[in-house]
CSV table of C-alpha atoms in Angstrom, one decimal:
chain,number,residue,atom,x,y,z
S,1,MET,CA,16.3,0.5,-17.3
S,2,GLU,CA,14.4,2.7,-15.2
S,3,GLU,CA,13.1,1.7,-12.1
S,4,LEU,CA,9.0,1.5,-12.4
S,5,LYS,CA,7.2,3.3,-9.8
S,6,ILE,CA,3.4,3.4,-8.8
S,7,GLN,CA,2.9,7.0,-7.2
S,8,ILE,CA,-0.5,7.5,-6.4
S,9,PRO,CA,-2.3,9.0,-3.4
S,10,LEU,CA,-3.8,7.1,-0.7
S,11,PHE,CA,-6.2,8.1,2.5
S,12,HIS,CA,-6.1,6.7,5.8
S,13,VAL,CA,-8.9,6.8,8.3
S,14,ASP,CA,-7.7,7.1,12.0
S,15,THR,CA,-8.0,9.5,15.7
S,16,GLN,CA,-7.7,12.7,15.1
S,17,LYS,CA,-4.5,12.4,17.4
S,18,ASN,CA,-2.8,9.9,15.4
S,19,ASN,CA,-3.5,11.5,12.2
S,20,GLU,CA,-2.2,14.7,13.6
S,21,ASN,CA,1.0,13.3,14.5
S,22,PHE,CA,1.9,11.5,11.2
S,23,ILE,CA,1.4,14.9,9.3
S,24,MET,CA,4.0,16.4,11.2
S,25,GLY,CA,6.1,13.8,10.0
S,26,GLY,CA,5.1,10.7,12.4
S,27,THR,CA,4.0,7.2,12.2
S,28,LEU,CA,0.4,5.7,12.4
S,29,PRO,CA,0.0,2.6,14.3
S,30,PRO,CA,-0.2,-0.4,12.2
S,31,SER,CA,-3.1,-2.8,12.0
S,32,LEU,CA,-2.7,-5.9,14.5
S,33,GLU,CA,-6.1,-7.2,14.2
S,34,ASP,CA,-7.3,-7.5,10.6
S,35,GLY,CA,-4.9,-10.2,10.1
S,36,ASP,CA,-7.9,-11.8,7.6
S,37,TRP,CA,-7.2,-9.3,5.4
S,38,ALA,CA,-4.0,-8.1,3.9
S,39,GLY,CA,-1.8,-8.8,7.0
S,40,LYS,CA,-0.4,-6.5,9.2
S,41,GLY,CA,0.5,-2.5,8.1
S,42,VAL,CA,-1.2,0.5,8.3
S,43,TYR,CA,-4.2,0.5,5.5
S,44,PHE,CA,-5.1,3.0,3.2
S,45,TRP,CA,-7.7,3.8,1.0
S,46,ASP,CA,-7.1,4.7,-2.9
S,47,ASN,CA,-9.9,7.6,-3.1
S,48,LEU,CA,-11.7,9.9,-0.7
S,49,GLY,CA,-15.0,8.4,-0.8
S,50,ASN,CA,-14.0,5.2,0.3
S,51,ALA,CA,-12.3,6.8,3.1
S,52,GLN,CA,-14.9,8.6,3.8
S,53,TYR,CA,-17.6,5.4,3.7
S,54,TRP,CA,-14.8,3.9,6.4
S,55,LEU,CA,-15.0,7.2,8.5
S,56,LYS,CA,-18.8,6.9,8.5
S,57,GLU,CA,-18.2,3.6,10.1
S,58,LYS,CA,-15.6,4.6,12.2
S,59,ASN,CA,-17.9,7.2,14.0
S,60,ARG,CA,-20.5,4.7,14.2
S,61,LYS,CA,-18.9,2.3,16.0
S,62,ASN,CA,-17.1,4.3,18.4
S,63,GLN,CA,-18.8,7.2,19.4
S,64,LYS,CA,-16.7,8.5,22.1
S,65,GLN,CA,-13.4,8.7,19.9
S,66,LYS,CA,-12.7,11.6,17.4
S,67,TYR,CA,-11.9,10.4,14.3
S,68,ASN,CA,-10.3,12.1,10.7
S,69,ILE,CA,-9.6,11.1,7.4
S,70,VAL,CA,-5.3,11.6,6.1
S,71,ARG,CA,-4.3,12.2,2.6
S,72,THR,CA,-0.7,11.3,1.6
S,73,TYR,CA,1.3,9.9,-1.5
S,74,LEU,CA,2.6,6.6,-1.9
S,75,SER,CA,5.6,6.6,-3.6
S,76,VAL,CA,6.7,2.7,-4.4
S,77,PRO,CA,8.9,1.1,-7.1
S,78,ALA,CA,6.5,-1.5,-8.6
S,79,ASN,CA,8.7,-4.8,-7.4
S,80,GLU,CA,8.1,-3.8,-3.7
S,81,VAL,CA,4.0,-4.5,-3.9
S,82,LEU,CA,2.3,-7.5,-3.3
S,83,ASP,CA,-0.4,-6.8,-6.1
S,84,LEU,CA,-3.1,-9.6,-5.0
S,85,THR,CA,-5.4,-8.1,-7.5
S,86,GLU,CA,-3.6,-9.9,-10.3
S,87,PRO,CA,-4.5,-12.7,-10.6
S,88,THR,CA,-0.5,-14.5,-12.0
S,89,GLU,CA,0.6,-12.8,-8.6
S,90,ILE,CA,-2.2,-14.9,-6.9
S,91,ARG,CA,-1.3,-17.9,-8.6
S,92,SER,CA,2.3,-17.3,-7.9
S,93,PHE,CA,1.5,-16.6,-4.1
S,94,GLU,CA,-0.6,-19.9,-3.8
S,95,GLU,CA,1.9,-22.2,-5.0
S,96,SER,CA,3.7,-20.4,-2.0
S,97,ILE,CA,1.4,-21.1,0.4
S,98,SER,CA,1.2,-24.6,-0.9
S,99,THR,CA,5.0,-24.8,-0.4
S,100,MET,CA,4.9,-23.9,3.1
S,101,GLN,CA,2.2,-26.2,4.3
S,102,ARG,CA,4.0,-29.0,2.2
S,103,MET,CA,7.3,-27.9,4.4
S,104,LYS,CA,5.0,-27.4,7.4
S,105,LEU,CA,5.7,-24.1,8.4
S,106,LEU,CA,2.0,-24.0,8.0
S,107,ASP,CA,-0.9,-25.7,9.2
S,108,LYS,CA,-2.8,-27.5,6.5
S,109,LYS,CA,-5.5,-28.2,8.4
S,110,ILE,CA,-6.0,-24.5,8.8
S,111,GLY,CA,-6.3,-24.1,5.3
S,112,THR,CA,-6.0,-20.3,3.4
S,113,LYS,CA,-8.9,-18.8,4.8
S,114,HIS,CA,-6.5,-16.8,6.9
S,115,LYS,CA,-5.1,-14.4,4.2
S,116,GLY,CA,-3.4,-12.2,6.4
S,117,ALA,CA,-1.7,-14.6,8.9
S,118,ILE,CA,0.1,-16.5,6.0
S,119,ILE,CA,0.9,-13.0,4.0
S,120,ASN,CA,2.6,-12.4,7.8
S,121,ALA,CA,4.1,-15.8,7.5
S,122,TYR,CA,5.0,-15.5,4.0
S,123,TRP,CA,6.9,-12.3,5.0
S,124,LYS,CA,9.0,-13.6,7.3
S,125,VAL,CA,10.6,-16.2,5.8
S,126,LEU,CA,11.5,-14.0,3.1
S,127,ASN,CA,12.9,-11.2,6.1
S,128,SER,CA,15.0,-14.1,7.3
S,129,PHE,CA,16.6,-14.8,4.1
S,130,GLY,CA,19.5,-12.0,3.9
S,131,ASN,CA,19.1,-11.3,0.5
S,132,ALA,CA,15.9,-11.9,-0.6
S,133,THR,CA,13.3,-8.7,-2.0
S,134,LEU,CA,10.9,-7.8,0.9
S,135,PHE,CA,7.7,-6.6,-0.2
S,136,SER,CA,6.7,-3.2,1.4
S,137,VAL,CA,2.8,-2.5,0.3
S,138,VAL,CA,0.2,-5.2,-0.2
S,139,LYS,CA,-2.7,-4.2,-2.6
S,140,VAL,CA,-6.0,-5.9,-2.1
S,141,ILE,CA,-9.8,-5.6,-3.4
S,142,GLY,CA,-11.7,-5.6,-0.4
S,143,TYR,CA,-15.8,-6.8,-1.1
S,144,TYR,CA,-18.3,-5.2,0.6
S,145,PRO,CA,-21.7,-7.0,-0.1
S,146,LYS,CA,-24.0,-4.2,2.0
S,147,ILE,CA,-22.9,-1.4,-0.4
S,148,ASN,CA,-25.8,-1.0,-2.6
S,149,ASN,CA,-26.5,2.9,-2.5
S,150,SER,CA,-26.0,4.0,-6.0
S,151,ILE,CA,-29.0,4.1,-9.0
S,152,TYR,CA,-27.0,3.2,-11.5
S,153,PHE,CA,-24.5,0.9,-10.6
S,154,LYS,CA,-27.2,-1.6,-8.7
S,155,GLU,CA,-26.5,-5.0,-9.9
S,156,ASN,CA,-29.9,-7.3,-10.8
S,157,ASP,CA,-30.6,-10.8,-10.3
S,158,THR,CA,-29.1,-12.2,-13.5
S,159,GLN,CA,-25.8,-10.3,-13.1
S,160,LYS,CA,-25.3,-11.2,-9.6
S,161,ASN,CA,-25.1,-14.9,-11.0
S,162,ILE,CA,-24.0,-15.3,-14.3
S,163,GLN,CA,-22.5,-11.8,-15.5
S,164,PRO,CA,-19.5,-9.8,-15.6
S,165,TYR,CA,-20.9,-6.1,-14.5
S,166,VAL,CA,-19.0,-3.0,-13.2
S,167,THR,CA,-19.5,-2.8,-9.3
S,168,ILE,CA,-18.9,-0.2,-6.5
S,169,LYS,CA,-18.9,-3.4,-4.0
S,170,GLY,CA,-15.1,-3.4,-4.7
S,171,LYS,CA,-12.7,-1.2,-2.8
S,172,VAL,CA,-8.6,-1.5,-3.5
S,173,ILE,CA,-7.0,-1.3,-0.3
S,174,TYR,CA,-3.5,-0.9,0.4
S,175,ALA,CA,-1.8,-2.2,3.5
S,176,ILE,CA,1.4,-0.4,4.0
S,177,ARG,CA,3.9,-2.1,5.7
S,178,ASP,CA,6.8,0.5,5.3
S,179,LEU,CA,6.1,4.1,6.3
S,180,GLN,CA,9.2,5.2,4.4
S,181,VAL,CA,7.5,4.9,1.3
S,182,LEU,CA,4.8,7.7,1.8
S,183,SER,CA,5.8,10.7,1.6
S,184,ASP,CA,6.5,13.7,4.1
S,185,ASN,CA,5.2,16.3,1.7
S,186,TYR,CA,1.5,15.6,0.7
S,187,ARG,CA,0.3,14.5,4.2
S,188,LYS,CA,-3.0,16.4,5.1
S,189,ILE,CA,-5.9,15.9,7.1
S,190,ILE,CA,-9.0,16.3,4.8
S,191,GLU,CA,-12.1,18.3,6.4
S,192,VAL,CA,-15.1,16.5,5.4
S,193,LYS,CA,-18.2,18.1,5.3
S,194,GLU,CA,-21.1,16.2,7.7
S,195,GLU,CA,-23.6,16.1,4.6
S,196,ARG,CA,-20.7,14.1,2.5
S,197,LEU,CA,-21.0,11.2,5.0
N,1,MET,CA,5.2,-5.1,-12.9
N,2,SER,CA,4.8,-5.8,-9.3
N,3,PHE,CA,6.2,-7.6,-6.5
N,4,GLU,CA,8.2,-11.1,-7.9
N,5,LEU,CA,7.6,-14.2,-5.8
N,6,PRO,CA,10.3,-16.6,-5.6
N,7,SER,CA,10.0,-19.9,-7.6
N,8,VAL,CA,8.6,-22.9,-5.4
N,9,THR,CA,12.3,-23.7,-5.5
N,10,GLU,CA,13.8,-20.9,-4.2
N,11,LEU,CA,11.0,-20.5,-1.1
N,12,GLU,CA,12.2,-24.4,-0.4
N,13,LYS,CA,15.5,-22.9,-0.1
N,14,MET,CA,14.7,-20.4,2.0
N,15,ILE,CA,12.6,-22.5,4.3
N,16,ASN,CA,15.3,-25.1,4.5
N,17,ALA,CA,17.8,-22.4,5.6
N,18,LEU,CA,15.7,-21.4,8.1
N,19,SER,CA,17.2,-22.3,11.8
N,20,ASP,CA,14.9,-24.4,14.1
N,21,LYS,CA,14.3,-21.3,16.1
N,22,GLU,CA,12.8,-19.2,13.3
N,23,PHE,CA,11.3,-22.1,11.7
N,24,ASN,CA,9.2,-22.8,15.3
N,25,GLN,CA,8.4,-18.7,15.7
N,26,ILE,CA,7.3,-18.5,12.3
N,27,ARG,CA,4.9,-21.6,12.8
N,28,THR,CA,4.1,-20.0,16.2
N,29,GLU,CA,3.2,-17.1,15.1
N,30,TYR,CA,1.0,-17.8,12.4
N,31,SER,CA,-0.6,-19.8,14.7
N,32,ALA,CA,-1.5,-17.1,17.0
N,33,GLU,CA,-3.0,-14.7,14.3
N,34,VAL,CA,-5.1,-17.6,13.3
N,35,PHE,CA,-6.1,-18.5,16.8
N,36,TYR,CA,-6.8,-15.2,17.4
N,37,GLN,CA,-8.8,-14.6,13.8
N,38,GLU,CA,-10.7,-17.7,15.0
N,39,MET,CA,-11.8,-15.9,18.3
N,40,LYS,CA,-12.7,-13.1,16.6
N,41,GLU,CA,-15.4,-15.3,14.5
N,42,LEU,CA,-16.3,-16.7,17.7
N,43,GLN,CA,-16.9,-13.8,19.5
N,44,LYS,CA,-19.3,-12.8,16.4
N,45,ARG,CA,-21.8,-15.9,16.4
N,46,ILE,CA,-21.9,-15.4,20.5
N,47,ASN,CA,-22.8,-11.5,20.1
N,48,LYS,CA,-25.0,-13.1,17.9
N,49,THR,CA,-26.6,-15.6,20.0
N,50,TYR,CA,-26.5,-13.3,23.1
N,51,SER,CA,-28.2,-10.8,21.5
N,52,ASN,CA,-30.9,-13.1,20.1
N,53,THR,CA,-31.0,-14.3,23.9
N,54,ILE,CA,-31.5,-10.8,25.3
N,55,THR,CA,-34.6,-10.0,22.7
N,56,HIS,CA,-36.1,-13.6,23.7
N,57,ASN,CA,-35.4,-12.7,27.7
N,58,TYR,CA,-37.4,-9.1,26.5
N,59,ILE,CA,-40.3,-10.4,25.2
N,60,THR,CA,-40.8,-12.7,28.2
N,61,ASN,CA,-40.2,-10.5,30.2
N,62,SER,CA,-42.7,-7.9,28.6
N,63,GLU,CA,-45.7,-10.9,28.6
N,64,SER,CA,-44.7,-11.5,32.8
N,65,SER,CA,-44.8,-7.8,33.5
N,66,LEU,CA,-48.3,-6.8,31.6
N,67,ASP,CA,-50.4,-7.1,34.9
N,68,ASN,CA,-47.3,-5.1,36.9
N,69,LYS,CA,-48.4,-1.6,36.6
N,70,ASN,CA,-44.8,-0.1,37.4
N,71,PHE,CA,-43.6,-1.9,34.5
N,72,ASP,CA,-41.7,0.3,31.9
N,73,SER,CA,-40.4,-1.2,28.8
N,74,LYS,CA,-37.8,1.3,29.1
N,75,ASN,CA,-36.1,0.4,32.0
N,76,ILE,CA,-35.3,-2.9,30.7
N,77,THR,CA,-31.6,-3.1,30.3
N,78,PRO,CA,-29.4,-6.7,30.2
N,79,THR,CA,-28.1,-7.1,33.6
N,80,ASN,CA,-26.7,-10.8,33.5
N,81,VAL,CA,-22.9,-10.7,31.8
N,82,ASP,CA,-22.3,-13.6,29.3
N,83,PRO,CA,-18.9,-15.2,30.7
N,84,LEU,CA,-17.8,-16.5,27.8
N,85,LYS,CA,-17.9,-13.1,26.2
N,86,GLU,CA,-15.6,-11.6,28.9
N,87,SER,CA,-13.6,-14.8,28.9
N,88,ILE,CA,-12.6,-14.0,25.4
N,89,SER,CA,-12.3,-10.5,26.1
N,90,THR,CA,-9.7,-11.4,28.2
N,91,ILE,CA,-8.1,-13.6,25.0
N,92,LYS,CA,-7.8,-11.1,23.2
N,93,LYS,CA,-5.9,-9.0,25.7
N,94,ASN,CA,-3.5,-12.0,26.2
N,95,MET,CA,-3.0,-12.5,22.5
N,96,GLN,CA,-2.3,-8.4,21.7
N,97,PHE,CA,0.4,-8.9,24.2
N,98,ASN,CA,1.7,-11.7,23.4
N,99,ARG,CA,1.8,-10.9,19.7
N,100,LYS,CA,3.9,-7.5,20.5
N,101,ASN,CA,6.6,-9.8,22.7
N,102,ASP,CA,7.0,-12.4,20.1
N,103,ILE,CA,3.9,-14.8,21.1
N,104,PHE,CA,4.9,-17.5,23.0
N,105,ALA,CA,8.4,-16.8,23.2
N,106,ASN,CA,7.5,-14.7,26.1
N,107,SER,CA,4.6,-16.6,27.6
N,108,THR,CA,5.8,-18.4,30.6
N,109,THR,CA,7.2,-14.5,32.2
N,110,PHE,CA,3.8,-13.3,31.2
N,111,VAL,CA,2.3,-16.0,33.2
N,112,SER,CA,4.4,-15.6,35.8
N,113,SER,CA,5.0,-12.1,36.1
N,114,GLY,CA,1.0,-11.7,35.3
N,115,PHE,CA,0.2,-13.7,38.4
N,116,ARG,CA,2.7,-12.2,40.7
N,117,LYS,CA,1.0,-8.9,39.8
N,118,LYS,CA,-2.5,-10.6,40.9
N,119,THR,CA,-1.6,-12.1,43.9
N,120,SER,CA,0.3,-9.0,45.2
N,121,LEU,CA,-2.5,-6.6,45.0
N,122,LYS,CA,-3.4,-4.8,48.5
N,123,LEU,CA,-7.0,-4.4,49.3
N,124,ASN,CA,-8.7,-1.3,51.2
N,125,GLU,CA,-11.2,-0.9,53.7
N,126,LYS,CA,-14.0,-1.6,51.4
N,127,GLY,CA,-12.6,-4.7,49.2
N,128,LYS,CA,-11.4,-2.8,46.8
N,129,ALA,CA,-7.9,-3.0,45.0
N,130,ALA,CA,-5.4,-0.3,46.4
C-alpha cells in the first residue's frame, strides 16, 4: 500500500539570524517555553496571514530584536502526525494520559491542563520503547479570542453561546519535533510589506 | 489517517518496561515543565497586580504633588523592584538551565558549581565584580 503523506507549505516567525541560518540548511531553535501548547518543537503556521499576525506580535513585544518570516515545505508520512484536531485521536490521547496517571508516571493532582508537558512525557515513553512508532509532528488548533478584525466573520451573541459558526479565531499550528520532515528546497524568507502587518 | 496511538494495554506494557531511572526521569521532567508553566502563570498574575499597584501609586503621587510647582507627571518612573518578580526570573533561568541538562539529574552539580562561581567573584576598588 502506498504511504500516505501530508505535504503542505508552513510558515515560521523567528529572528532574522535564525531564519537565515535555517534557509542555509541549518536548524531552528526549538521552543522550550511553550510547554502548555503542543510540547517541544519548532512552531509553524499553516498560512502566511497567521504568520504575519505573529510577526506583528513579536515585533510589538520585543522591539529591539529583528524578526521575519520563513517559508518551508512539510513532507511527512501521515502516521507521524499526532493530530490533536481530530476527535478520535484526542480520545485515544486522553486514554493514554489516564493510563499514565493511573500508573503514576504523571501526577493526578496536576490535572490535564499542561498539554505540552503531557505530550512531551508521552513522547518520552514511546521513545524509550525501542520499536514503537514515534510522532515527529503535533498538529493543534490555537484559539485567539481577542482576534476580531473581520467584518464578515464577527460572531454575534447568539452564535457565541449555542450555534456552530465560521470563525477566524482558530489557528492551525504545527509543532515540528524533527526538522528533517521539512524540505530544504523550499526554504525562503518571505518579505512582508509594512502595510500588511 | 494520522498517528496511531498505542492501545491502553500496549502503553501499560511500555510503562512497565521502563527502568526506574527512565521512569523517574520522565516524571521529573514532566514535573519540571509543569512547575515552569505554573511559574509563568504566577508571573503573569504578579505582573498584573504589580502594574495595578504602580497605577495606584501614580494617582497617589499626582494628588500629593498638586502643590508642587516642579512636579512633572512625565517624569514619574517606578523605581522599586518587585522582589517576587526578580526571584521568579531567577527560577526561570535555573529551570532553563536544568531543562537543558536533564533537569534534576545535575541539580546538585549546578547548585555547587553556581555557589563556587559566586564565592570566587573578585571585587575591584569600587566594589564591583572584576
